[in-house]
Amino acid sequence: MLRKIPLHWQILIGIILGVIFGIFLKPIVPYLSVLGILFIRALKMIVVPLIMSSLIIGVTNIQQGSTLGRIGIKTLVYYLSTSILAILTGLFLVNIVKPGVGANIDFSGITATTLEEPSLKDTIINIVPDNIFQAISSADMLAIIFFSLLLGVFITKLEATKRQLLTNIFDAVFEVMMKITLFVIRFAPIGVMGIVVDVVSVQENLPELMIRLGKFALVVVVGLAFHLLITLPLILYFIGKVNPVKHYKALLNVFLTAFSTASSNATLPLTIETIEEKSGVSNRIASFTLPLGATINMDGTALYELVVAGFIAQALGYDLSLAQQFVLVTTALLASIGTAGVPMASFVTMTIIFTSVGLPIEAMFFVMPIDRPLDMLRTATNVMSDTCGAVIIARSEKEKLHY
Ligand code: ASP
């Protein structure tokens, strides 16, 4: 019966139960909170193999696609630039609005790690691991990402049989990790209940907590809306010479599907069909740019992950140094590249950002109660950015669009 209820409703039920138990059943909190801890541990368990295989496969795909040369480079430049613009929008807003400053949120129930403040010099030095196995076992994310990118690039330089062998292996690892991720995410309702129980039971001031979450959500919504309605249309208009209103109108069904499924992957077939039928982009460009976009171009996710990290840092009274802001921006970019196009995938890759700046991973689940609507909006942003990329690349290749 439970399986028939969509996951996000199940999560909502988990949150409501968590709040009720946290307020009225304090004696059982330590037992229920075990469920939350197990859920967090399961997510942490998958992050390193998932990110490594996803990045390695991503790089080998791009390199193989680079027979497409010019188009490959243009696509990559577009994807990286829009993600960076989204991140900067998030950084700006979270610093201006400061939704977490003075929040007085008690994280004592869920947090275990202490904050550390590495210098910029150390941060840069640590990007290159002196021992990759040590980096893996201590989940040293920047070092792991660096090594994975390197591995991906050099796999494509191998002779054909070996290249194929390694590509197949990492492809298979990625697929199995995705399956495990989806399996773990199925337990989100119980896990979230366990986390919420813990957070709620130690709060002195629940209404304050809700207000803070609301402020945080507002920053995310305003940031995503700015990216969707200002940044992307400007890029479409000035770089692609495409009328943004006509483009958005043509892609409305894609927007709504991404919004309702909260999954770039699930939307992908419709995205390809619509961009070919309604926008007139050739299959050659659509079939290269869009699948790649659904995998690596996640503007909304990048913005979201950065705002969550900024918000939690503020709520913990943690003043981010210049070095950490730099790490925040780079890791948000890399994390969004590594995020899978499925609902809630951000919570796996967000651990990269959190560990890199020394924020306690457990604290990120604090925003989970309002994740679903924000996931819908960030997914729609992710997908719309892919479609803008496809038409801009098509225009730059002198293709004739339908508008
Ligand atoms: N749900 C997002 C997507 O599919 C990923 C995420 O940010 O969780 O694009």
mmCIF file with all atom_site columns, N, CA and C in Angstrom, residues 8 253-268 270 341-344 372 375-377 379-380 383:
data_model
loop_
_atom_site.group_PDB
_atom_site.id
_atom_site.type_symbol
_atom_site.label_atom_id
_atom_site.label_alt_id
_atom_site.label_comp_id
_atom_site.label_asym_id
_atom_site.label_entity_id
_atom_site.label_seq_id
_atom_site.pdbx_PDB_ins_code
_atom_site.Cartn_x
_atom_site.Cartn_y
_atom_site.Cartn_z
_atom_site.occupancy
_atom_site.B_iso_or_equiv
_atom_site.pdbx_formal_charge
_atom_site.auth_seq_id
_atom_site.auth_comp_id
_atom_site.auth_asym_id
_atom_site.auth_atom_id
_atom_site.pdbx_PDB_model_num
ATOM 1  N N  . HIS A 1 8   ? 7.468  11.679 -2.312  1.00 0.00 ? 8   HIS A N  1
ATOM 2  C CA . HIS A 1 8   ? 7.503  12.972 -1.618  1.00 0.00 ? 8   HIS A CA 1
ATOM 3  C C  . HIS A 1 8   ? 6.387  13.102 -0.582  1.00 0.00 ? 8   HIS A C  1
ATOM 4  N N  . ASN A 1 253 ? 5.942  22.564 -21.866 1.00 0.00 ? 253 ASN A N  1
ATOM 5  C CA . ASN A 1 253 ? 5.630  21.198 -21.382 1.00 0.00 ? 253 ASN A CA 1
ATOM 6  C C  . ASN A 1 253 ? 6.861  20.544 -20.738 1.00 0.00 ? 253 ASN A C  1
ATOM 7  N N  . VAL A 1 254 ? 8.041  20.871 -21.255 1.00 0.00 ? 254 VAL A N  1
ATOM 8  C CA . VAL A 1 254 ? 9.274  20.328 -20.671 1.00 0.00 ? 254 VAL A CA 1
ATOM 9  C C  . VAL A 1 254 ? 9.459  20.906 -19.262 1.00 0.00 ? 254 VAL A C  1
ATOM 10 N N  . PHE A 1 255 ? 9.245  22.207 -19.161 1.00 0.00 ? 255 PHE A N  1
ATOM 11 C CA . PHE A 1 255 ? 9.368  22.868 -17.855 1.00 0.00 ? 255 PHE A CA 1
ATOM 12 C C  . PHE A 1 255 ? 8.447  22.190 -16.833 1.00 0.00 ? 255 PHE A C  1
ATOM 13 N N  . LEU A 1 256 ? 7.178  22.003 -17.249 1.00 0.00 ? 256 LEU A N  1
ATOM 14 C CA . LEU A 1 256 ? 6.202  21.446 -16.309 1.00 0.00 ? 256 LEU A CA 1
ATOM 15 C C  . LEU A 1 256 ? 6.532  19.993 -15.946 1.00 0.00 ? 256 LEU A C  1
ATOM 16 N N  . THR A 1 257 ? 7.044  19.252 -16.915 1.00 0.00 ? 257 THR A N  1
ATOM 17 C CA . THR A 1 257 ? 7.391  17.848 -16.624 1.00 0.00 ? 257 THR A CA 1
ATOM 18 C C  . THR A 1 257 ? 8.571  17.795 -15.657 1.00 0.00 ? 257 THR A C  1
ATOM 19 N N  . ALA A 1 258 ? 9.578  18.617 -15.911 1.00 0.00 ? 258 ALA A N  1
ATOM 20 C CA . ALA A 1 258 ? 10.731 18.643 -15.004 1.00 0.00 ? 258 ALA A CA 1
ATOM 21 C C  . ALA A 1 258 ? 10.268 19.058 -13.613 1.00 0.00 ? 258 ALA A C  1
ATOM 22 N N  . PHE A 1 259 ? 9.379  20.038 -13.587 1.00 0.00 ? 259 PHE A N  1
ATOM 23 C CA . PHE A 1 259 ? 8.877  20.546 -12.314 1.00 0.00 ? 259 PHE A CA 1
ATOM 24 C C  . PHE A 1 259 ? 8.133  19.450 -11.555 1.00 0.00 ? 259 PHE A C  1
ATOM 25 N N  . SER A 1 260 ? 7.285  18.715 -12.255 1.00 0.00 ? 260 SER A N  1
ATOM 26 C CA . SER A 1 260 ? 6.471  17.742 -11.512 1.00 0.00 ? 260 SER A CA 1
ATOM 27 C C  . SER A 1 260 ? 7.222  16.452 -11.204 1.00 0.00 ? 260 SER A C  1
ATOM 28 N N  . THR A 1 261 ? 8.200  16.065 -12.052 1.00 0.00 ? 261 THR A N  1
ATOM 29 C CA . THR A 1 261 ? 8.913  14.814 -11.753 1.00 0.00 ? 261 THR A CA 1
ATOM 30 C C  . THR A 1 261 ? 10.118 15.040 -10.848 1.00 0.00 ? 261 THR A C  1
ATOM 31 N N  . ALA A 1 262 ? 10.631 16.281 -10.805 1.00 0.00 ? 262 ALA A N  1
ATOM 32 C CA . ALA A 1 262 ? 11.869 16.594 -10.072 1.00 0.00 ? 262 ALA A CA 1
ATOM 33 C C  . ALA A 1 262 ? 13.012 15.697 -10.511 1.00 0.00 ? 262 ALA A C  1
ATOM 34 N N  . SER A 1 263 ? 12.995 15.346 -11.797 1.00 0.00 ? 263 SER A N  1
ATOM 35 C CA . SER A 1 263 ? 14.075 14.501 -12.305 1.00 0.00 ? 263 SER A CA 1
ATOM 36 C C  . SER A 1 263 ? 14.467 14.900 -13.726 1.00 0.00 ? 263 SER A C  1
ATOM 37 N N  . SER A 1 264 ? 15.718 15.349 -13.899 1.00 0.00 ? 264 SER A N  1
ATOM 38 C CA . SER A 1 264 ? 16.195 15.711 -15.236 1.00 0.00 ? 264 SER A CA 1
ATOM 39 C C  . SER A 1 264 ? 16.210 14.486 -16.135 1.00 0.00 ? 264 SER A C  1
ATOM 40 N N  . ASN A 1 265 ? 16.592 13.352 -15.556 1.00 0.00 ? 265 ASN A N  1
ATOM 41 C CA . ASN A 1 265 ? 16.665 12.122 -16.360 1.00 0.00 ? 265 ASN A CA 1
ATOM 42 C C  . ASN A 1 265 ? 15.300 11.716 -16.882 1.00 0.00 ? 265 ASN A C  1
ATOM 43 N N  . ALA A 1 266 ? 14.305 11.766 -16.004 1.00 0.00 ? 266 ALA A N  1
ATOM 44 C CA . ALA A 1 266 ? 12.965 11.344 -16.419 1.00 0.00 ? 266 ALA A CA 1
ATOM 45 C C  . ALA A 1 266 ? 12.415 12.272 -17.492 1.00 0.00 ? 266 ALA A C  1
ATOM 46 N N  . THR A 1 267 ? 12.843 13.526 -17.468 1.00 0.00 ? 267 THR A N  1
ATOM 47 C CA . THR A 1 267 ? 12.336 14.500 -18.440 1.00 0.00 ? 267 THR A CA 1
ATOM 48 C C  . THR A 1 267 ? 13.057 14.398 -19.777 1.00 0.00 ? 267 THR A C  1
ATOM 49 N N  . LEU A 1 268 ? 14.265 13.816 -19.762 1.00 0.00 ? 268 LEU A N  1
ATOM 50 C CA . LEU A 1 268 ? 15.145 13.852 -20.938 1.00 0.00 ? 268 LEU A CA 1
ATOM 51 C C  . LEU A 1 268 ? 14.479 13.456 -22.275 1.00 0.00 ? 268 LEU A C  1
ATOM 52 N N  . LEU A 1 270 ? 11.463 13.684 -23.309 1.00 0.00 ? 270 LEU A N  1
ATOM 53 C CA . LEU A 1 270 ? 10.565 14.759 -23.734 1.00 0.00 ? 270 LEU A CA 1
ATOM 54 C C  . LEU A 1 270 ? 11.373 15.999 -24.136 1.00 0.00 ? 270 LEU A C  1
ATOM 55 N N  . GLY A 1 341 ? 20.564 13.006 -12.171 1.00 0.00 ? 341 GLY A N  1
ATOM 56 C CA . GLY A 1 341 ? 19.307 13.691 -12.490 1.00 0.00 ? 341 GLY A CA 1
ATOM 57 C C  . GLY A 1 341 ? 18.082 13.005 -11.933 1.00 0.00 ? 341 GLY A C  1
ATOM 58 N N  . VAL A 1 342 ? 18.110 12.702 -10.644 1.00 0.00 ? 342 VAL A N  1
ATOM 59 C CA . VAL A 1 342 ? 16.951 12.065 -10.007 1.00 0.00 ? 342 VAL A CA 1
ATOM 60 C C  . VAL A 1 342 ? 16.545 12.893 -8.784  1.00 0.00 ? 342 VAL A C  1
ATOM 61 N N  . PRO A 1 343 ? 15.306 12.725 -8.318  1.00 0.00 ? 343 PRO A N  1
ATOM 62 C CA . PRO A 1 343 ? 14.877 13.541 -7.181  1.00 0.00 ? 343 PRO A CA 1
ATOM 63 C C  . PRO A 1 343 ? 15.794 13.382 -5.972  1.00 0.00 ? 343 PRO A C  1
ATOM 64 N N  . MET A 1 344 ? 16.040 14.485 -5.298  1.00 0.00 ? 344 MET A N  1
ATOM 65 C CA . MET A 1 344 ? 16.809 14.506 -4.040  1.00 0.00 ? 344 MET A CA 1
ATOM 66 C C  . MET A 1 344 ? 18.279 14.168 -4.194  1.00 0.00 ? 344 MET A C  1
ATOM 67 N N  . ARG A 1 372 ? 11.330 19.132 -1.190  1.00 0.00 ? 372 ARG A N  1
ATOM 68 C CA . ARG A 1 372 ? 10.615 18.709 -2.403  1.00 0.00 ? 372 ARG A CA 1
ATOM 69 C C  . ARG A 1 372 ? 10.216 19.866 -3.336  1.00 0.00 ? 372 ARG A C  1
ATOM 70 N N  . ASP A 1 375 ? 13.192 21.167 -4.914  1.00 0.00 ? 375 ASP A N  1
ATOM 71 C CA . ASP A 1 375 ? 13.742 20.210 -5.882  1.00 0.00 ? 375 ASP A CA 1
ATOM 72 C C  . ASP A 1 375 ? 13.021 20.361 -7.225  1.00 0.00 ? 375 ASP A C  1
ATOM 73 N N  . MET A 1 376 ? 11.695 20.547 -7.146  1.00 0.00 ? 376 MET A N  1
ATOM 74 C CA . MET A 1 376 ? 10.913 20.692 -8.378  1.00 0.00 ? 376 MET A CA 1
ATOM 75 C C  . MET A 1 376 ? 11.383 21.923 -9.155  1.00 0.00 ? 376 MET A C  1
ATOM 76 N N  . LEU A 1 377 ? 11.564 23.016 -8.426  1.00 0.00 ? 377 LEU A N  1
ATOM 77 C CA . LEU A 1 377 ? 11.960 24.249 -9.099  1.00 0.00 ? 377 LEU A CA 1
ATOM 78 C C  . LEU A 1 377 ? 13.399 24.178 -9.610  1.00 0.00 ? 377 LEU A C  1
ATOM 79 N N  . THR A 1 379 ? 15.025 21.501 -10.490 1.00 0.00 ? 379 THR A N  1
ATOM 80 C CA . THR A 1 379 ? 15.089 20.589 -11.628 1.00 0.00 ? 379 THR A CA 1
ATOM 81 C C  . THR A 1 379 ? 14.604 21.289 -12.891 1.00 0.00 ? 379 THR A C  1
ATOM 82 N N  . ALA A 1 380 ? 13.502 22.045 -12.761 1.00 0.00 ? 380 ALA A N  1
ATOM 83 C CA . ALA A 1 380 ? 13.005 22.788 -13.922 1.00 0.00 ? 380 ALA A CA 1
ATOM 84 C C  . ALA A 1 380 ? 14.071 23.767 -14.421 1.00 0.00 ? 380 ALA A C  1
ATOM 85 N N  . VAL A 1 383 ? 16.819 21.803 -16.291 1.00 0.00 ? 383 VAL A N  1
ATOM 86 C CA . VAL A 1 383 ? 16.425 21.342 -17.622 1.00 0.00 ? 383 VAL A CA 1
ATOM 87 C C  . VAL A 1 383 ? 16.294 22.523 -18.590 1.00 0.00 ? 383 VAL A C  1
#
